[in-house]
Coordinates of C-alpha atoms in Angstrom, one line a residue:
X1 CA 22.5 -19.9 -10.2
X2 CA 18.7 -19.9 -9.9
X3 CA 16.8 -18.7 -13.0
X4 CA 15.2 -15.3 -12.5
X5 CA 11.7 -15.3 -14.0
X6 CA 10.8 -12.5 -16.4
X7 CA 9.2 -9.5 -14.8
X8 CA 5.6 -8.9 -15.8
X9 CA 4.9 -5.5 -17.1
X10 CA 1.7 -4.9 -15.1
X11 CA -0.6 -6.4 -12.5
X12 CA -4.1 -5.9 -13.9
X13 CA -5.2 -7.8 -17.0
X14 CA -8.1 -5.5 -17.6
X15 CA -8.7 -1.8 -18.1
X16 CA -12.5 -1.5 -18.0
X17 CA -14.2 1.6 -16.8
X18 CA -16.1 1.6 -13.5
X19 CA -19.9 1.2 -13.8
X20 CA -20.6 2.6 -10.3
X21 CA -21.3 6.1 -11.4
X22 CA -23.1 5.5 -14.7
X23 CA -20.3 7.3 -16.6
X24 CA -20.2 7.0 -20.4
X25 CA -17.8 4.3 -21.7
X26 CA -15.1 6.3 -23.5
X27 CA -13.9 4.8 -26.8
X28 CA -10.2 5.2 -27.3
X29 CA -9.7 5.0 -31.1
X30 CA -12.5 2.9 -32.4
X31 CA -13.3 -0.8 -32.7
X32 CA -10.2 -1.5 -34.8
X33 CA -8.3 -1.7 -31.5
X34 CA -9.9 -5.0 -30.8
X35 CA -8.2 -6.6 -33.8
X36 CA -4.9 -4.6 -33.8
X37 CA -3.0 -7.5 -32.3
X38 CA -3.7 -9.7 -35.4
X39 CA -2.9 -6.8 -37.8
X40 CA 0.2 -5.1 -36.3
X41 CA 1.2 -7.6 -33.6
X42 CA 0.8 -7.1 -29.9
X43 CA 0.1 -3.6 -28.6
X44 CA 3.0 -1.8 -27.0
X45 CA 3.2 -2.0 -23.2
X46 CA 1.3 0.8 -21.4
X47 CA 3.5 3.7 -20.6
X48 CA 3.5 5.3 -17.1
X49 CA 2.4 9.0 -17.2
X50 CA 2.4 11.4 -14.3
X51 CA 0.0 14.4 -14.1
X52 CA 0.4 17.2 -11.6
X53 CA -2.6 17.4 -9.2
X54 CA -3.1 20.8 -7.6
X55 CA -4.8 19.8 -4.3
X56 CA -6.4 22.4 -2.0
X57 CA -5.6 20.4 1.1
X58 CA -3.2 17.5 1.8
X59 CA -4.3 16.0 5.2
X60 CA -7.2 13.5 4.8
X61 CA -9.3 12.7 7.9
X62 CA -11.1 9.5 8.7
X63 CA -13.2 8.1 11.4
X64 CA -12.7 4.3 10.8
X65 CA -12.8 2.5 14.1
X66 CA -10.5 -0.3 12.8
X67 CA -7.5 1.8 11.8
X68 CA -5.1 3.3 14.4
X69 CA -5.0 6.8 13.0
X70 CA -7.4 9.6 12.1
X71 CA -5.4 11.5 9.5
X72 CA -3.2 10.6 6.5
X73 CA -1.3 12.1 3.6
X74 CA -1.1 10.6 0.2
X75 CA 1.5 12.3 -2.0
X76 CA 0.4 10.4 -5.1
X77 CA -2.8 9.1 -6.6
X78 CA -2.5 5.7 -8.4
X79 CA 0.5 3.4 -7.9
X80 CA 3.0 1.9 -10.3
X81 CA 3.7 -1.1 -8.1
X82 CA 0.6 -2.7 -9.8
X83 CA -0.4 -4.9 -6.9
X84 CA -3.5 -6.8 -8.2
X85 CA -5.1 -6.8 -4.8
X86 CA -4.7 -3.1 -4.0
X87 CA -7.9 -1.9 -2.2
X88 CA -7.1 1.7 -3.4
X89 CA -7.8 0.8 -7.1
X90 CA -11.5 1.9 -6.9
X91 CA -10.4 5.5 -6.1
X92 CA -9.4 6.0 -9.7
X93 CA -13.1 5.5 -10.7
X94 CA -13.9 8.8 -9.0
X95 CA -11.8 10.5 -11.7
X96 CA -13.4 8.6 -14.7
X97 CA -10.3 6.4 -14.9
X98 CA -10.1 2.6 -14.8
X99 CA -9.2 0.9 -11.5
X100 CA -7.4 -1.6 -13.8
X101 CA -4.4 -0.5 -15.9
X102 CA -5.1 3.2 -15.5
X103 CA -4.5 2.9 -11.8
X104 CA -1.0 1.6 -12.5
X105 CA -0.1 3.8 -15.5
X106 CA -2.0 7.1 -15.2
X107 CA -0.5 8.5 -12.0
X108 CA -0.9 11.9 -10.2
X109 CA 1.7 13.7 -8.2
X110 CA 1.0 16.5 -5.7
X111 CA 4.1 18.7 -5.8
X112 CA 2.4 21.3 -3.6
X113 CA 2.1 18.8 -0.7
X114 CA 4.8 20.2 1.5
X115 CA 3.6 23.8 1.2
X116 CA 0.0 22.7 1.8
X117 CA 1.1 20.7 4.9
X118 CA 3.0 23.7 6.3
X119 CA -0.2 25.8 5.9
X120 CA -2.4 23.2 7.6
X121 CA 0.0 22.6 10.4
X122 CA 0.2 26.3 11.0
X123 CA -3.6 26.7 11.5
X124 CA -4.5 27.9 15.0
X125 CA -7.0 25.1 15.4
X126 CA -4.7 22.3 14.4
X127 CA -4.3 19.6 17.0
X128 CA -1.3 17.3 16.7
X129 CA -1.8 13.5 16.2
X130 CA 0.2 11.0 14.2
X131 CA -0.1 11.4 10.4
X132 CA -0.1 8.1 8.4
X133 CA 1.5 7.9 5.0
X134 CA 1.0 4.9 2.7
X135 CA -2.6 4.3 3.7
X136 CA -3.9 4.5 0.1
X137 CA -1.1 4.4 -2.4
X138 CA 2.6 3.7 -1.7
X139 CA 4.6 6.9 -0.8
X140 CA 7.8 5.2 -2.1
X141 CA 6.5 3.9 -5.4
X142 CA 9.0 4.3 -8.3
X143 CA 8.0 7.9 -9.3
X144 CA 9.1 9.1 -5.8
X145 CA 12.7 8.8 -7.1
X146 CA 12.1 11.7 -9.4
X147 CA 9.3 13.7 -7.8
X148 CA 10.5 13.4 -4.1
X149 CA 7.1 14.6 -2.8
X150 CA 7.3 12.1 0.1
X151 CA 10.7 13.3 1.2
X152 CA 9.5 16.9 1.1
X153 CA 6.6 16.1 3.3
X154 CA 8.8 14.2 5.8
X155 CA 11.1 17.3 5.9
X156 CA 8.2 19.4 7.0
X157 CA 7.1 17.0 9.7
X158 CA 10.7 16.5 10.9
X159 CA 11.2 20.3 11.2
X160 CA 8.0 20.6 13.2
X161 CA 8.7 17.5 15.4
X162 CA 5.4 16.0 14.2
X163 CA 4.8 12.2 14.6
X164 CA 4.6 10.1 11.5
X165 CA 3.7 6.4 10.6
X166 CA 4.9 5.2 7.2
X167 CA 3.6 2.1 5.4
X168 CA 5.4 0.9 2.3
X169 CA 6.4 -2.1 0.3
X170 CA 9.5 -0.3 -1.0
X171 CA 13.1 -0.4 0.2
X172 CA 13.4 3.2 -1.1
X173 CA 12.4 4.3 2.4
X174 CA 16.0 3.9 3.6
X175 CA 16.9 6.8 1.4
X176 CA 15.3 9.0 4.0
X177 CA 17.1 7.6 7.1
X178 CA 18.9 10.9 7.5
X179 CA 15.4 12.3 8.5
X180 CA 13.8 9.2 10.0
X181 CA 16.6 8.2 12.4
X182 CA 16.6 11.6 14.2
X183 CA 12.8 11.5 14.4
X184 CA 13.0 8.0 15.8
X185 CA 15.4 9.2 18.5
X186 CA 12.7 11.6 19.6
X187 CA 9.9 9.0 19.5
X188 CA 8.3 10.6 16.4
X189 CA 8.2 7.8 13.8
X190 CA 7.5 4.2 13.1
X191 CA 7.6 2.3 9.8
X192 CA 5.7 -0.8 8.6
X193 CA 7.0 -2.7 5.5
X194 CA 4.6 -5.0 3.7
X195 CA 5.9 -8.4 2.7
X196 CA 3.3 -10.5 0.8
X197 CA 5.5 -13.4 -0.4
X198 CA 9.1 -14.6 -0.2
X199 CA 8.7 -16.5 -3.5
X200 CA 10.0 -14.3 -6.3
X201 CA 7.7 -16.0 -8.9
X202 CA 4.6 -15.4 -6.8
X203 CA 5.6 -11.8 -5.9
X204 CA 6.4 -10.8 -9.5
X205 CA 2.9 -11.9 -10.4
X206 CA 1.0 -10.5 -7.5
X207 CA 2.9 -7.2 -7.2
X208 CA 5.0 -6.9 -10.4
X209 CA 6.7 -3.6 -10.0
X210 CA 7.3 -3.7 -6.2
X211 CA 10.8 -4.5 -4.9
X212 CA 11.7 -8.1 -4.1
X213 CA 11.0 -9.3 -0.6
X214 CA 14.7 -9.7 0.1
X215 CA 15.2 -6.0 -0.5
X216 CA 12.3 -5.1 1.8
X217 CA 13.7 -7.3 4.6
X218 CA 17.1 -5.7 4.1
X219 CA 15.3 -2.4 4.6
X220 CA 13.8 -3.7 7.8
X221 CA 17.2 -4.5 9.1
X222 CA 18.7 -1.1 8.1
X223 CA 15.9 0.8 9.7
X224 CA 16.0 -1.3 12.8
X225 CA 19.7 -0.9 13.1
X226 CA 19.3 2.8 12.8
X227 CA 16.9 2.9 15.7
X228 CA 13.7 3.3 13.7
X229 CA 10.8 1.2 15.1
X230 CA 10.0 -1.1 12.2
X231 CA 7.2 -3.7 11.7
X232 CA 6.3 -6.1 9.0
X233 CA 2.7 -6.4 7.7
X234 CA 1.9 -9.6 5.7
X235 CA -0.8 -7.8 3.7
X236 CA -2.7 -9.3 2.2
X237 CA -2.7 -13.0 2.8
X238 CA -4.1 -14.6 -0.3
X239 CA -5.7 -18.1 0.4
X240 CA -4.1 -21.0 -1.5
X241 CA -1.4 -18.7 -3.0
X242 CA 0.5 -17.0 -0.2
X243 CA -0.9 -18.4 3.0
X244 CA 1.5 -21.3 3.0
X245 CA 4.3 -18.7 3.7
X246 CA 2.9 -17.4 6.9
X247 CA 5.4 -19.1 9.2
X248 CA 8.3 -18.3 6.8
X249 CA 7.4 -14.6 6.6
X250 CA 7.1 -14.3 10.4
X251 CA 10.5 -16.0 10.9
X252 CA 12.2 -13.8 8.3
X253 CA 10.7 -10.7 9.8
X254 CA 12.1 -11.6 13.2
X255 CA 15.5 -12.3 11.7
X256 CA 15.5 -8.9 10.0
X257 CA 14.9 -7.1 13.3
X258 CA 11.2 -6.3 13.0
X259 CA 9.4 -5.4 16.3
X260 CA 6.3 -7.2 15.3
X261 CA 4.3 -8.8 12.4
X262 CA 0.7 -8.3 11.6
X263 CA -1.6 -9.5 8.7
X264 CA -4.7 -8.8 6.8
X265 CA -6.6 -11.3 4.6
X266 CA -7.1 -10.2 1.0
X267 CA -9.9 -7.7 0.5
X268 CA -11.8 -7.2 -2.8
X269 CA -13.8 -4.0 -2.6
X270 CA -15.8 -2.7 -5.6
X271 CA -13.8 -3.1 -8.9
X272 CA -11.0 -5.0 -7.3
X273 CA -13.1 -8.2 -7.2
X274 CA -13.5 -8.6 -11.0
X275 CA -9.9 -7.5 -11.6
X276 CA -8.7 -10.1 -9.1
X277 CA -10.9 -12.8 -10.7
X278 CA -9.5 -12.1 -14.2
X279 CA -6.0 -12.1 -12.8
X280 CA -6.7 -15.5 -11.2
X281 CA -8.0 -16.9 -14.4
X282 CA -4.8 -15.7 -16.2
X283 CA -2.2 -16.7 -13.7
X284 CA -3.7 -19.4 -11.5
X285 CA -6.6 -21.0 -13.5
X286 CA -6.1 -24.4 -11.8
X287 CA -6.9 -23.0 -8.4
X288 CA -9.0 -19.9 -9.1
X289 CA -12.2 -21.6 -7.9
X290 CA -10.5 -22.7 -4.6
X291 CA -9.1 -19.3 -3.9
X292 CA -12.5 -17.5 -4.4
X293 CA -14.3 -20.2 -2.4
X294 CA -12.0 -19.5 0.6
X295 CA -12.3 -15.7 0.2
X296 CA -16.1 -15.9 0.2
X297 CA -16.0 -18.1 3.3
X298 CA -14.1 -15.3 4.9
X299 CA -16.6 -12.7 3.7
X300 CA -19.9 -14.1 4.6
X301 CA -20.4 -15.7 1.1
X302 CA -19.5 -12.6 -0.8
X303 CA -16.4 -11.4 -2.5
X304 CA -16.1 -8.6 0.0
X305 CA -17.3 -7.6 3.5
X306 CA -16.8 -3.9 4.2
X307 CA -18.1 -3.9 7.8
X308 CA -15.8 -2.5 10.4
X309 CA -14.3 -5.2 12.5
X310 CA -14.9 -7.9 9.8
X311 CA -13.0 -6.4 6.9
X312 CA -9.5 -6.6 8.5
X313 CA -9.7 -10.2 9.9
X314 CA -12.6 -12.1 8.2
X315 CA -14.8 -14.7 9.7
X316 CA -15.3 -18.4 9.8
X317 CA -13.1 -21.5 10.2
X318 CA -10.4 -20.3 7.7
X319 CA -10.1 -16.9 9.4
X320 CA -9.8 -18.6 12.8
X321 CA -7.1 -21.0 11.5
X322 CA -5.1 -18.1 10.1
X323 CA -5.3 -16.3 13.5
X324 CA -4.1 -19.4 15.2
X325 CA -1.2 -19.9 12.8
X326 CA 0.0 -16.3 13.2
X327 CA -0.3 -16.6 17.0
X328 CA 1.9 -19.8 17.0
X329 CA 4.3 -18.4 14.5
X330 CA 4.8 -15.2 16.4
X331 CA 5.4 -17.1 19.6
X332 CA 8.0 -19.3 17.9
X333 CA 9.8 -16.2 16.5
X334 CA 9.8 -14.5 19.9
X335 CA 7.2 -11.9 19.2
X336 CA 4.6 -11.0 21.8
X337 CA 1.0 -11.8 20.7
X338 CA -0.2 -8.6 22.1
X339 CA -0.8 -5.8 19.7
X340 CA 1.9 -3.1 20.2
X341 CA 0.6 0.3 20.8
X342 CA 2.4 3.0 18.9
X343 CA 3.1 5.7 21.5
X344 CA 4.5 8.4 19.3
X345 CA 5.1 11.7 20.9
X346 CA 2.8 14.7 20.2
X347 CA 4.0 17.0 22.9
X348 CA 7.1 18.1 20.9
X349 CA 5.1 19.5 18.0
X350 CA 5.9 23.1 17.0
X351 CA 3.8 24.8 14.4
X352 CA 5.8 26.2 11.4
X353 CA 6.2 29.9 11.6
X354 CA 4.4 32.0 9.0
X355 CA 3.0 28.9 7.3
X356 CA -0.5 30.2 6.4
X357 CA 0.8 32.9 4.1
X358 CA 3.0 30.5 2.1
X359 CA 0.4 29.6 -0.5
X360 CA -1.0 33.1 -1.0

């Protein structure tokens, strides 16, 4: 039997505060912490804490031209999956928390999300369009098992016949098949499951607390068999670490019943870049320089290129080679190279009765 490598505790190796907002650097307990490891042994692993966040609204709007939705819901802030590449990490800096370990360990749940959603859907000026979940942090991260905020949100959307798109890297999504399958039968839902690597050793380093790829692909099969339109997103593709698996991921996705496969090259916005560099030095020191050189070739010589149109695909010879490899792999797997349009129905939407008075 193959040896199962030990599961790393966390993704980030740093917990530095952001310097973007000139916030004071908070000392935790004094300089003695720096030498505690030599006095008392290694520090205990960071515990995960969950704080209740009392949001005033739950639907977030965006006008980004390179994403196929204009509104989203994030039931949680921060994510225990600990993916080192997560582009949502910088959002923790807005709350004077580190995009490093704090992002993985100091989480926020929004238990009022369902009630807020009913109120917003009940507004007279609300116009129905698909709501995306999982655009910032994973709606099915481990704390969903206890908090169930995501399920409560889906229950509201299902009752109103409101269209929904879910993005996750967790097989926990199949728990909600009793809601998703009837929605799919009405043309109201689609699911995208992220698969970064099929190699357990790579995956446990890149995304230490996310379910194994085999479990995610099994979820693709269960969702597809239940009639839920399901896609795989190889996001991100990390040069010289996961890009060698492109063809294997596409083939495995087809075998699992996915309707299509997309990809996004790794992005390193704001504080993600130094966190990613430190992670490379810790886990892949022999190829760190090569990885960063390719990333910078994709991003115009920088660690990150935030411009619309460039950020999701990159530029240059390596980006073009990646596009070609995906096109060939899709064709071999029987996928169309055309980008599928998600035609979810909005005409069935019914506003919840008496929703606006629920919060008052």
